[in-house]
Coordinates of C-alpha atoms and ligand atoms in Angstrom, one line a residue:
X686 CA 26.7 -6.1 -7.6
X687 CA 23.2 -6.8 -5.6
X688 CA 22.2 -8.6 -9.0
X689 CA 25.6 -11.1 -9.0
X690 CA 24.9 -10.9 -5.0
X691 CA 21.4 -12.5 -5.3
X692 CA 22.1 -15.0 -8.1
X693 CA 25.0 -16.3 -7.0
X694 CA 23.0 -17.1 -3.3
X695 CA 20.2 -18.2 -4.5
X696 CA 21.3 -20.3 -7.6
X697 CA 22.4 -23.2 -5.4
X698 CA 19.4 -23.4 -2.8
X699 CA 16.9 -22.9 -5.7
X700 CA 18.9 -26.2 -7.3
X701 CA 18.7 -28.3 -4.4
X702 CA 15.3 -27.1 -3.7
X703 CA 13.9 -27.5 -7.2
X704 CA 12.1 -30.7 -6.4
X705 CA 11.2 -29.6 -2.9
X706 CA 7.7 -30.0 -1.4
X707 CA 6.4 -27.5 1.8
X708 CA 5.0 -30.6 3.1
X709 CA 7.7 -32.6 3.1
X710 CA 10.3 -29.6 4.4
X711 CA 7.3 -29.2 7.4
X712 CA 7.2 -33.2 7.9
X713 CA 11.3 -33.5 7.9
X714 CA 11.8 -30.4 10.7
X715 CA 9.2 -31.1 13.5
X716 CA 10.7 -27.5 15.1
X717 CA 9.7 -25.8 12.1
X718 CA 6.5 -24.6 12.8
X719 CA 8.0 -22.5 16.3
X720 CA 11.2 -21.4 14.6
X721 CA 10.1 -20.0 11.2
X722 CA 7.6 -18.0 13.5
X723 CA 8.3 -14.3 14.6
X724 CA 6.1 -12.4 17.4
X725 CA 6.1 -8.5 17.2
X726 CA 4.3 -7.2 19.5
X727 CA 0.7 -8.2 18.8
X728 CA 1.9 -9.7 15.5
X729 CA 2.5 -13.1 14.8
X730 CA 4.1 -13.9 11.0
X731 CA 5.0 -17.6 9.8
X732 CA 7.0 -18.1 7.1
X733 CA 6.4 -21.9 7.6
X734 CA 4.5 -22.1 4.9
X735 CA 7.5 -21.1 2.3
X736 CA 8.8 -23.2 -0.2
X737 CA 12.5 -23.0 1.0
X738 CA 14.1 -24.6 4.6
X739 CA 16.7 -23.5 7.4
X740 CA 19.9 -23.7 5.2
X741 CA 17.9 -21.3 2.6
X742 CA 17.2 -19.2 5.1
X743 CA 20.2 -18.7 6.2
X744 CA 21.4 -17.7 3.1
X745 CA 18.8 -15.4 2.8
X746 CA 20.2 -13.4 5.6
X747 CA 23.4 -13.5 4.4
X748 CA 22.4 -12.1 1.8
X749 CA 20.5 -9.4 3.6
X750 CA 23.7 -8.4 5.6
X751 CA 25.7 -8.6 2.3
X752 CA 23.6 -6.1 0.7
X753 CA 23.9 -3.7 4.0
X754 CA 20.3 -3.7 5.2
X755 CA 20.7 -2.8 8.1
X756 CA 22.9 -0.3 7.2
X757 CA 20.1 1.3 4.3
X758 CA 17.7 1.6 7.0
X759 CA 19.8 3.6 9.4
X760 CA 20.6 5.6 6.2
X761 CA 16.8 5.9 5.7
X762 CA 16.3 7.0 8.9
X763 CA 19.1 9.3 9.0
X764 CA 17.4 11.3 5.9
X765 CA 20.0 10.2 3.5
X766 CA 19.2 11.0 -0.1
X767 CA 17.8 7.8 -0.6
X768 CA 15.8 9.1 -3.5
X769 CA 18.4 10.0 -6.0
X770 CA 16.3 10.9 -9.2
X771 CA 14.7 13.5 -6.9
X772 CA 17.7 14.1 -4.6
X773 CA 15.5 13.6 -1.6
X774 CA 15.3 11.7 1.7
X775 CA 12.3 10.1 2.6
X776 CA 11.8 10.2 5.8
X777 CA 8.4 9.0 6.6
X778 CA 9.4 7.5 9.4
X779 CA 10.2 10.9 11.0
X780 CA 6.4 11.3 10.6
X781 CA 5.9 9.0 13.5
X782 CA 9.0 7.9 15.1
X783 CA 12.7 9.9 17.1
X784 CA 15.1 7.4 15.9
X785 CA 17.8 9.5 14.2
X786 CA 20.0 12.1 15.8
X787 CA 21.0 13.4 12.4
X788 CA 20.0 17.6 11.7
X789 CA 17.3 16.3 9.0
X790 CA 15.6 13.7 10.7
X791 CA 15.3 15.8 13.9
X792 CA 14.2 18.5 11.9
X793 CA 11.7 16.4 9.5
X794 CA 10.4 14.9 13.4
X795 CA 9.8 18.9 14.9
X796 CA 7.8 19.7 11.5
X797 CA 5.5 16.4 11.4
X798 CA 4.8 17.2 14.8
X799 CA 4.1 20.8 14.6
X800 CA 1.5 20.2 11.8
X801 CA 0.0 17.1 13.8
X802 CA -1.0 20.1 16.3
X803 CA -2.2 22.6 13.5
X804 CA -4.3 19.6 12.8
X805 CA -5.6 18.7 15.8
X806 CA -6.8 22.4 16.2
X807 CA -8.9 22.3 12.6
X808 CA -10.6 18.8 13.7
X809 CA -11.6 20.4 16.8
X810 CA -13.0 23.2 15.1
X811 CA -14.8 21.2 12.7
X812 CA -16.0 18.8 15.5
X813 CA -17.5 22.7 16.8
X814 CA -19.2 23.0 13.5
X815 CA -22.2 21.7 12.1
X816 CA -20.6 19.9 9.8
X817 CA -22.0 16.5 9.1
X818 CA -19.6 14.6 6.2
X819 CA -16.4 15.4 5.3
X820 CA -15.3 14.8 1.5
X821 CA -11.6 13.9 1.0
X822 CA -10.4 14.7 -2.5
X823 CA -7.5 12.9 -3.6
X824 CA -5.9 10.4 -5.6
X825 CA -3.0 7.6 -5.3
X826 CA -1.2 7.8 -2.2
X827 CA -4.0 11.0 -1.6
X828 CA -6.7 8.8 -1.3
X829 CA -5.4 4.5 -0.9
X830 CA -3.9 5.1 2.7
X831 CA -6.5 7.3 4.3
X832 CA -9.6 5.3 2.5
X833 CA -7.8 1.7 3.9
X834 CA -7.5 3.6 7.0
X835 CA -10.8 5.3 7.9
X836 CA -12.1 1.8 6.4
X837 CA -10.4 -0.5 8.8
X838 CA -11.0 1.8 11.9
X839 CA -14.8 1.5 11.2
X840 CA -15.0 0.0 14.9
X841 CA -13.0 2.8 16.3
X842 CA -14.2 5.9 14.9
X843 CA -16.1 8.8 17.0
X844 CA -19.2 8.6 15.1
X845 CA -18.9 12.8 14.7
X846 CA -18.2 12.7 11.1
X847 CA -19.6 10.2 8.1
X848 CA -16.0 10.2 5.8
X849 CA -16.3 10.0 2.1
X850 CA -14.0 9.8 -0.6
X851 CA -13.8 11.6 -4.4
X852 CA -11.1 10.5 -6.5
X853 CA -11.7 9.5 -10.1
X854 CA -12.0 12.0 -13.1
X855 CA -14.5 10.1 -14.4
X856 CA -17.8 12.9 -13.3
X857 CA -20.2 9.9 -12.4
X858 CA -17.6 10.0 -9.0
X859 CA -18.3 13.5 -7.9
X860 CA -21.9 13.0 -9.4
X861 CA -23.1 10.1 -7.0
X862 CA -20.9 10.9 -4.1
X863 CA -22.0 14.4 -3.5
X864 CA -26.0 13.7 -4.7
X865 CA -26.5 12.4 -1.2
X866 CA -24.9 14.9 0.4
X867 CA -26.1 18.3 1.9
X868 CA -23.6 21.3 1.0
X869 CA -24.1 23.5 3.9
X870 CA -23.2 20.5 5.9
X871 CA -19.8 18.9 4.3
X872 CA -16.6 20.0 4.2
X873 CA -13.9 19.1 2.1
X874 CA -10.3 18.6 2.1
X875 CA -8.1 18.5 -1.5
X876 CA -5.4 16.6 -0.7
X877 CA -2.5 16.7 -2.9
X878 CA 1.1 17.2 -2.6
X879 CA 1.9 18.5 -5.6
X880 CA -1.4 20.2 -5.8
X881 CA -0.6 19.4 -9.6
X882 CA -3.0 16.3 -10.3
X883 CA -5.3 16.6 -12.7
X884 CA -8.0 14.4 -11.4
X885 CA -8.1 16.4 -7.8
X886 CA -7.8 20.0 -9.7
X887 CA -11.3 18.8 -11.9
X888 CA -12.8 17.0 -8.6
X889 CA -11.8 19.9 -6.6
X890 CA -13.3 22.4 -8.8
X891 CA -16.5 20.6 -8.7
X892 CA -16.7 20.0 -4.9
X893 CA -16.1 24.0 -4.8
X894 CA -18.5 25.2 -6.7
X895 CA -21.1 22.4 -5.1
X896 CA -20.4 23.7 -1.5
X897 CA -21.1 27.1 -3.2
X898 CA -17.4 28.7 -1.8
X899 CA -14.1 27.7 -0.2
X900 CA -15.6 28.7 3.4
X901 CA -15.6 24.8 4.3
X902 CA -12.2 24.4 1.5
X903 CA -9.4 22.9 3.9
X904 CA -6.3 21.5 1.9
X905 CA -3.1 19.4 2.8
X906 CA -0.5 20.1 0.3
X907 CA 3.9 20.5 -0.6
X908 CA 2.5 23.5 -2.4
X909 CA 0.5 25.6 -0.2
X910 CA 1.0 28.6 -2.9
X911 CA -1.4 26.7 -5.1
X912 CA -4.1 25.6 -2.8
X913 CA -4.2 29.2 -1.5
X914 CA -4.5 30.3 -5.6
X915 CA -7.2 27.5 -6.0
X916 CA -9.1 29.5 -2.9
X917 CA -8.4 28.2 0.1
X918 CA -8.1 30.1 2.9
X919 CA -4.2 30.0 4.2
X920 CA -5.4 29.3 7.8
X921 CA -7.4 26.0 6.5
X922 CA -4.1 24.4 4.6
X923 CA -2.1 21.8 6.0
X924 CA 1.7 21.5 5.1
X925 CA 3.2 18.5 3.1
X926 CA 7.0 18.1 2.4
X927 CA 8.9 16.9 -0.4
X928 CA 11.0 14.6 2.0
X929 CA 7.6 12.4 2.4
X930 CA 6.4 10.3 -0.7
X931 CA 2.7 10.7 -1.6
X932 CA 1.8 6.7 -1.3
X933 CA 3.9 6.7 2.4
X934 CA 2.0 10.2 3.3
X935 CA -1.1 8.7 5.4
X936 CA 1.1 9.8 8.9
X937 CA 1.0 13.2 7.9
X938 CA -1.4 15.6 7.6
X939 CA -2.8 13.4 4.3
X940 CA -4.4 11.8 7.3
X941 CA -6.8 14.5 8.3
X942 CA -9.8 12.2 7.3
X943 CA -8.1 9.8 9.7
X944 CA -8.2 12.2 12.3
X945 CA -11.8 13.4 11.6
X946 CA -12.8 9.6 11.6
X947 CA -11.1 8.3 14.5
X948 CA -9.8 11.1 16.3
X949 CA -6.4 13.1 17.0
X950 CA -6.3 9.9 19.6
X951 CA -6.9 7.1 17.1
X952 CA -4.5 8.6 14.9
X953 CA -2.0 9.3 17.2
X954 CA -2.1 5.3 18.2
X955 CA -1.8 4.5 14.7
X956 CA 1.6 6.1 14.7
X957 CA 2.7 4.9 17.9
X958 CA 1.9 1.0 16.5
X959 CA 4.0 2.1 13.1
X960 CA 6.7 3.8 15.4
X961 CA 7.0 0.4 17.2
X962 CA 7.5 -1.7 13.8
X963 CA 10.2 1.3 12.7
X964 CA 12.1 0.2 15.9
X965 CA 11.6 -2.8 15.3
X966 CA 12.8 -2.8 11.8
X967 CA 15.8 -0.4 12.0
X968 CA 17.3 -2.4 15.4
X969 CA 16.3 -6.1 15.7
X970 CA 19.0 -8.0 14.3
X971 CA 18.5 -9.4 10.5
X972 CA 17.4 -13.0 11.4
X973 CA 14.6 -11.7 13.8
X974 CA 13.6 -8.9 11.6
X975 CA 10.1 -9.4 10.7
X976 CA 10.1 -6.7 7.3
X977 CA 13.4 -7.7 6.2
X978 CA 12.5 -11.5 6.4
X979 CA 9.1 -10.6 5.0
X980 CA 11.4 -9.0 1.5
X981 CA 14.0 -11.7 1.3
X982 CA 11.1 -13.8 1.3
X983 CA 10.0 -11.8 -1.0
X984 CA 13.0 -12.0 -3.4
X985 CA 13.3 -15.7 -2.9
X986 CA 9.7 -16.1 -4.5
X987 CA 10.8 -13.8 -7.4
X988 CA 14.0 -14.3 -8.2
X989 CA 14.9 -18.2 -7.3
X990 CA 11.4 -19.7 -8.1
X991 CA 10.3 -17.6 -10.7
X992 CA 7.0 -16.5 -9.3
X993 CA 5.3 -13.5 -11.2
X994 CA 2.8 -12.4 -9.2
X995 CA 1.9 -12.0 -5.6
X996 CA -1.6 -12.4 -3.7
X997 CA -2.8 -10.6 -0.5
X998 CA -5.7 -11.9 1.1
X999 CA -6.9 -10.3 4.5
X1000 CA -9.2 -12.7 6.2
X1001 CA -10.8 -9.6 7.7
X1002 CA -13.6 -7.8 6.1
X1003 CA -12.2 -4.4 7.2
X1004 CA -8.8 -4.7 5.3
X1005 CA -10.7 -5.5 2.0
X1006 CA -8.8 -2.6 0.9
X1007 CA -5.7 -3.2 1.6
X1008 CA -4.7 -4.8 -1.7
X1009 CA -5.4 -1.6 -3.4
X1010 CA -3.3 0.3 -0.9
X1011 CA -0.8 -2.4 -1.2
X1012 CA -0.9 -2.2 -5.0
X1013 CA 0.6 1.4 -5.2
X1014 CA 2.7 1.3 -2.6
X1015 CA 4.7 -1.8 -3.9
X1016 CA 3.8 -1.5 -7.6
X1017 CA 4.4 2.2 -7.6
X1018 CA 7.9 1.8 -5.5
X1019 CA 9.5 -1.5 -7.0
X1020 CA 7.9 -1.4 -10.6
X1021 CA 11.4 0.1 -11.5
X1022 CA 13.8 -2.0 -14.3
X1023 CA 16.9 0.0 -14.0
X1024 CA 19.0 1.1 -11.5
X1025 CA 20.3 4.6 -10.5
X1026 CA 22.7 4.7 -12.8
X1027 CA 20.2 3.4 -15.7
X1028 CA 21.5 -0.1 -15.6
X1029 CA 19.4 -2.8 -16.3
X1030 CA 18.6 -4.7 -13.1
X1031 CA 19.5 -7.8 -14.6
X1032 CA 16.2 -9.6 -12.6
X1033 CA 13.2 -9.4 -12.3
X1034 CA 11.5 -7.1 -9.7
X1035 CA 7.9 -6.2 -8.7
X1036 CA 5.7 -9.4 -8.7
X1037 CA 1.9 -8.6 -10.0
X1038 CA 0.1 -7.5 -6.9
X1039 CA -3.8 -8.7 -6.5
X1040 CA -5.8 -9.8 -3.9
X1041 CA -9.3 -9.8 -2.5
X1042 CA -11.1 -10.7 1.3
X1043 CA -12.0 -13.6 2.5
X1044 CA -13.9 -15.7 2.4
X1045 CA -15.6 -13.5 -0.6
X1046 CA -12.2 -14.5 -2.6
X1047 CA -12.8 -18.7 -2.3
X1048 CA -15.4 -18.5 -4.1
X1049 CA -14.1 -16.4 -6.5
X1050 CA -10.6 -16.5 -7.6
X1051 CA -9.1 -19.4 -5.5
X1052 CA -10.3 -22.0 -7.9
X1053 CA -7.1 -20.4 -10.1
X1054 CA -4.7 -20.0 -6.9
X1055 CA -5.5 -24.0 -6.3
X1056 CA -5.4 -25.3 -9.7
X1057 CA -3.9 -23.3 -12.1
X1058 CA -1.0 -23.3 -13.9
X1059 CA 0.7 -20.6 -11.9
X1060 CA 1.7 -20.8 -8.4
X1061 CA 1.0 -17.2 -6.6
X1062 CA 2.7 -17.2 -3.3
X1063 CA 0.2 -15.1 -0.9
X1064 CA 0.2 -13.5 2.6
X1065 CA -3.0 -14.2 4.7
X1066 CA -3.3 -12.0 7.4
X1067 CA -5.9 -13.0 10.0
X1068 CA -7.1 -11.4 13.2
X1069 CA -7.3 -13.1 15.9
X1070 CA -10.2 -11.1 18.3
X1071 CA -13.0 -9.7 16.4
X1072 CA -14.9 -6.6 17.2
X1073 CA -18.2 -8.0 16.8
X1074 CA -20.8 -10.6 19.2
X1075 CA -20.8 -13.1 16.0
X1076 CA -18.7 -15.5 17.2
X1077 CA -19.7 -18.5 15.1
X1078 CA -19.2 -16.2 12.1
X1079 CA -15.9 -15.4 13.1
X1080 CA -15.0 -19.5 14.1
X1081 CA -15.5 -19.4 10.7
X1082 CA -13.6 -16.9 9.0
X1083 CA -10.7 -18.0 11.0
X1084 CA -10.7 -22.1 9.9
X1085 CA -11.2 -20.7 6.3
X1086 CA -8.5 -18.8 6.8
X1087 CA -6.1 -21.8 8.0
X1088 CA -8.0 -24.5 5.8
X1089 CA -6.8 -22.3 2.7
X1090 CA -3.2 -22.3 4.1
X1091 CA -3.0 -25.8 5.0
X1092 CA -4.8 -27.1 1.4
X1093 CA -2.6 -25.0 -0.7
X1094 CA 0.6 -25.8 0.9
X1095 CA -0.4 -29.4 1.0
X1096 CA -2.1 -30.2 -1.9
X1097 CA -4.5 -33.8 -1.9
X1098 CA -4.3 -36.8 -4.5
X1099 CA -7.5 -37.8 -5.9
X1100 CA -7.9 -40.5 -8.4
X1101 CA -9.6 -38.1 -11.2
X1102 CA -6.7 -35.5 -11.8
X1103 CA -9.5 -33.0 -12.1
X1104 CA -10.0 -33.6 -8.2
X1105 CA -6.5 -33.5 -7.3
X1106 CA -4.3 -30.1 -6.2
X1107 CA -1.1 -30.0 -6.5
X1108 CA -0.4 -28.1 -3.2
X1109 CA 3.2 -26.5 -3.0
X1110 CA 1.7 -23.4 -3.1
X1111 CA 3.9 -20.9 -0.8
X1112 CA 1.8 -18.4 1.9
X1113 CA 3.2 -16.2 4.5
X1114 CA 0.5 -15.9 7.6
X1115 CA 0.5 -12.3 9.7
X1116 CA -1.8 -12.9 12.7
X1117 CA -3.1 -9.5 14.7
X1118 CA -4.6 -9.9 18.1
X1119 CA -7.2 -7.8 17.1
X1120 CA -7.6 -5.3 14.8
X1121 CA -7.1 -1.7 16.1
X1122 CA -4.7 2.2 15.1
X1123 CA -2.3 0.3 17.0
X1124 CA -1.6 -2.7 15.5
X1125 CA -3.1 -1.4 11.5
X1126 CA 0.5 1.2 11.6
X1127 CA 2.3 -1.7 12.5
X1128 CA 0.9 -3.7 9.8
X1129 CA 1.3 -0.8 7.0
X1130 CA 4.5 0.3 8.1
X1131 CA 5.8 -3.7 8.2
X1132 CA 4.6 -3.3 4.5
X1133 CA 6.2 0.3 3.7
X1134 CA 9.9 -1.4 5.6
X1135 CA 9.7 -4.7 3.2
X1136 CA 9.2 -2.9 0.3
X1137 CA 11.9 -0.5 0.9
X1138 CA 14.4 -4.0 2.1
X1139 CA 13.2 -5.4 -1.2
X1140 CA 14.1 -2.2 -3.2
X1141 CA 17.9 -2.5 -1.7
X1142 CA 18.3 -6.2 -2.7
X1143 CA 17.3 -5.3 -6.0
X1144 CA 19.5 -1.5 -6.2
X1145 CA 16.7 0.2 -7.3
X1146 CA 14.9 3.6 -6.3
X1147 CA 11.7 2.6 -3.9
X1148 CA 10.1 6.6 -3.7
X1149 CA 10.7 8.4 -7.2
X1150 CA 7.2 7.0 -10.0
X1151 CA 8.5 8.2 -13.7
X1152 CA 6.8 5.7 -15.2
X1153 CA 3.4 7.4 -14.7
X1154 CA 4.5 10.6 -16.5
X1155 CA 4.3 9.8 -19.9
X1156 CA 0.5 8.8 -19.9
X1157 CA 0.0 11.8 -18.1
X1158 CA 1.6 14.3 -20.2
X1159 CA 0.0 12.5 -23.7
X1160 CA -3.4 12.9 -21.4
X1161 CA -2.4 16.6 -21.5
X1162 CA -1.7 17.3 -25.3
X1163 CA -4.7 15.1 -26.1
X1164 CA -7.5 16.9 -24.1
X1165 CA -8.0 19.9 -25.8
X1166 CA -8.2 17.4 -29.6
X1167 CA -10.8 15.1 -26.9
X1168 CA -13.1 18.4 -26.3
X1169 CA -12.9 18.9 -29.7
X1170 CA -10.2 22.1 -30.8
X1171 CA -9.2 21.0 -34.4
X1172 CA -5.4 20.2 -33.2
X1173 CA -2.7 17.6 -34.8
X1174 CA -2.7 14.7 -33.8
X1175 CA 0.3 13.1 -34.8
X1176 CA -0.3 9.0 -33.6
X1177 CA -2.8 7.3 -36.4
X1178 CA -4.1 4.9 -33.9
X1179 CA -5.4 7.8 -31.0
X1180 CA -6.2 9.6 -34.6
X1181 CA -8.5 7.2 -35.5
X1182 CA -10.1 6.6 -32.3
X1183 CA -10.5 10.2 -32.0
X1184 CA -12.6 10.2 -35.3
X1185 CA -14.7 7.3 -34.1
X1186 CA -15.2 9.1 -31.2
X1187 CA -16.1 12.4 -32.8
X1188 CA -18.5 10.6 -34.8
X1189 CA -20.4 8.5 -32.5
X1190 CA -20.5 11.8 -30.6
X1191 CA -21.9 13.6 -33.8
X1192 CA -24.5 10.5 -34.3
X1193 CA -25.7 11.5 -31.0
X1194 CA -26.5 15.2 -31.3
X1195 CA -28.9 14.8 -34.0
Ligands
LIG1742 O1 0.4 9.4 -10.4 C1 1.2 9.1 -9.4 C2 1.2 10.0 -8.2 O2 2.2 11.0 -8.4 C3 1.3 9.2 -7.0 O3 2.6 8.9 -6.7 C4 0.7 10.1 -6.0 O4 0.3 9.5 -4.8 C5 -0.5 10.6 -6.8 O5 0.0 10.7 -8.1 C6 -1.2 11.8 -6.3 O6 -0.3 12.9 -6.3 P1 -0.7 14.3 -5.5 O7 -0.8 14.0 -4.1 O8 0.5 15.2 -5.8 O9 -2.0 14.8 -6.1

């Protein structure tokens, strides 16, 4: 139904747009610029810059209110088993926001905020301690949210801690990270939901037995039976749920590094700013509502024109991670072909999602986003009021930031073809005031709502991951043949590689 639902709306615009220019759509509607504009509190989002006008837009809400949007938000909210394959809620918003009266929202609500104090009790104490550096050990949505975070909060933090990250398996990680550290100094948190991952069980090992015993251990984890087996001490783990996906976990207590970084303050304005864009997102009416704009938009670029990937490109040094945050949280939630049912979608879904800072990425990859063959719609997100004195620096940032917008949407005409650029090139701009916890949870959670909107249009399930099983489990059979136990190994290819392996190994030891 959402797949005949989205064809049949778009078909028509998409064919009476085919030929369409942004210029010209900007040229022919002199109110353009104000009314494809949305303010948010201290956000400011123009769609402007999309390849589609007024009439398309229309239709895209229709579409939105024919797919019940509204209605799978309150649903969300409400703690309905939105996650069939896993027959769970997620209720992530519950980590941060009151806006469901329903038993399993309120109750989700009490839990978040009981462990929010537990928390605030263990940063205290550490912030009493003589510990130095904190180490958090995680991976995916254990590491991506609270790395952006502490990252982007540079200018707020307290200055009590230095906050480091260990994720990889690969041992150089663990080897450089802790070399400049002092053990009787550091303390480390595994964070893990499942407390199942391989990658934090090796890590975590390692960090253990560097610190020399679980004294400074402190965990966050769905399976507090586990951390306590893997030695730390009950009082020192933080609760996780089952109702809160790992990549939309940074609210919880996944955010102790937050905490430690910025304090229980900082963190608790970063939920207030992603509490506002919940209310914001589960009451403002569809036409005004910035993450369900943000997705039709979204689907519109997909679905009617075809466009495969999708750049992000903060003009703000301190979100230079966000494209990795963003690539798990909308890779990992809409990189889904079939539907609850195991239907074929019948479209396509995730776009490719890159990105890079700028300026660093002009003169890097935007020779490709100018000229290429492709055209990769992007959202620039700027900030409007820096937290430095360098002013000319930042006059700087900020025209590069709307030159890039301008000359890809517009295009130029040179003589030599080689000089010329096509333009046409779609962008969504996000404007913060300035960058603080505040307005970063709006700006995530404005993220975390689109993808969700986007998963509805397209009927599929936004917070279950199977397709990152299979490489796991083959990862599993395959270590013991890797550290070299003569087992079968039944795939020739990995069987040969194995060999090469073995031998190059071999060629080494003598
Ligand atoms: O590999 C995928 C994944 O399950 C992610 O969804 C998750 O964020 C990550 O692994 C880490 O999982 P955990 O927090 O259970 O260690």
């Amino acid at each position: 139904m959402a797949v005949r639902l989205i064809r049949d709306t778009l078909a028509p615009h998409a064919r009476r747009l085919d030929s369409a220019r942004i210029a010209d759509l900007v040229e022919a509607d002199a109110a353009r610029p104000q009314d494809f504009a949305l303010r948010i509190g201290g956000l400011y989002a123009s769609f402007a810059r999309q390849r589609l006008d007024r009439e398309t837009r229309d239709a895209l809400v229709a579409l939105g209110e024919a797919a019940a949007l509204p209605q799978a938000f309150r649903a969300l909210f409400d703690g309905v088993t939105v996650n069939t394959s896993e027959n769970r809620p997620a209720l992530h918003v519950a980590l941060r926001s009151a806006l469901s009266e329903t038993a399993v929202a309120r109750d989700a609500h009490a839990q978040a905020a009981e462990a929010r104090v537990r928390m605030a009790e263990l940063v205290a104490q550490l912030e009493a301690s003589d510990v130095t550096d904190i180490v958090n050990v995680g991976i995916g949505g254990s590491d991506l949210g609270p790395r952006l975070v502490v990252d982007a909060l540079k200018d707020f933090g307290t200055g009590r801690f230095r906050v480091h990250f260990l994720t990889n398996v690969d041992g150089s990680d663990a080897q450089h990270r802790l070399a400049k550290l002092d053990p009787a100094k550091t303390a480390a948190i595994l964070v893990s939901k499942t407390f199942g991952t391989q990658e934090t069980l090796l890590n975590g090992a390692v960090v253990r037995d560097w610190l020399g015993g679980s004294e400074r251990l402190y965990a966050v984890s769905a399976n507090v039976p586990r951390a306590e087996a893997f030695g730390v001490a009950p009082e020192r783990v933080l609760p996780m749920w089952d109702w809160v996906g790992g990549r939309y976990s940074l609210w919880s207590a996944v955010g102790f590094s937050i905490a430690l970084a910025v304090g229980m303050d900082g963190f608790e304005a970063l939920l207030a700013g992603a509490a506002e864009m919940d209310a914001h997102a589960l009451q403002a009416p569809l036409a005004g509502n910035l993450p369900m704009l943000h997705a039709l938009t979204g689907v519109w670029n997909r679905n009617a024109l075809g466009l495969a990937t999708h750049a992000v490109l903060p003009y703000d040094e301190r979100l230079a991670l966000l494209p990795a945050y963003l690539q798990q949280l909308v890779m990992e939630s809409l990189g889904k072909s079939v539907t609850p049912d195991g239907e074929a979608v019948g479209l396509d879904t995730v776009p490719v999602l890159w990105g890079g800072p700028g300026t660093n990425s002009q003169h890097s990859f935007f020779q490709a986003l100018h000229q290429g063959t492709q055209t990769i719609p992007a959202d620039f997100i700027g900030v409007v009021n820096p937290a430095h004195p360098h002013a000319d620096n930042h006059a700087a940032l900020l025209s590069n930031l709307l030159a890039q917008t301008e000359a890809l949407a517009n295009g130029y005409s040179a003589d030599d073809p080689q000089k010329s650029y096509p333009g046409n090139r779609p962008s969504t701009l996000l404007l913060l005031d300035r960058l603080d916890p505040r307005s970063l949870g709006a700006l995530i959670a404005l993220y975390e709502h689109s993808v969700y909107a986007q998963s509805v249009l397209w009927g599929i399930n936004a917070f279950d991951q199977w397709g990152v099983e299979l490489g796991k489990r083959i990862a599993g059979e395959l270590m013991p043949a890797v550290q070299g136990d003569d087992v079968a190994v039944a795939d020739p290819v990995t069987r040969a590689l194995l060999d090469e392996i073995r031998a190059r190994r071999a060629r080494r030891a003598r």
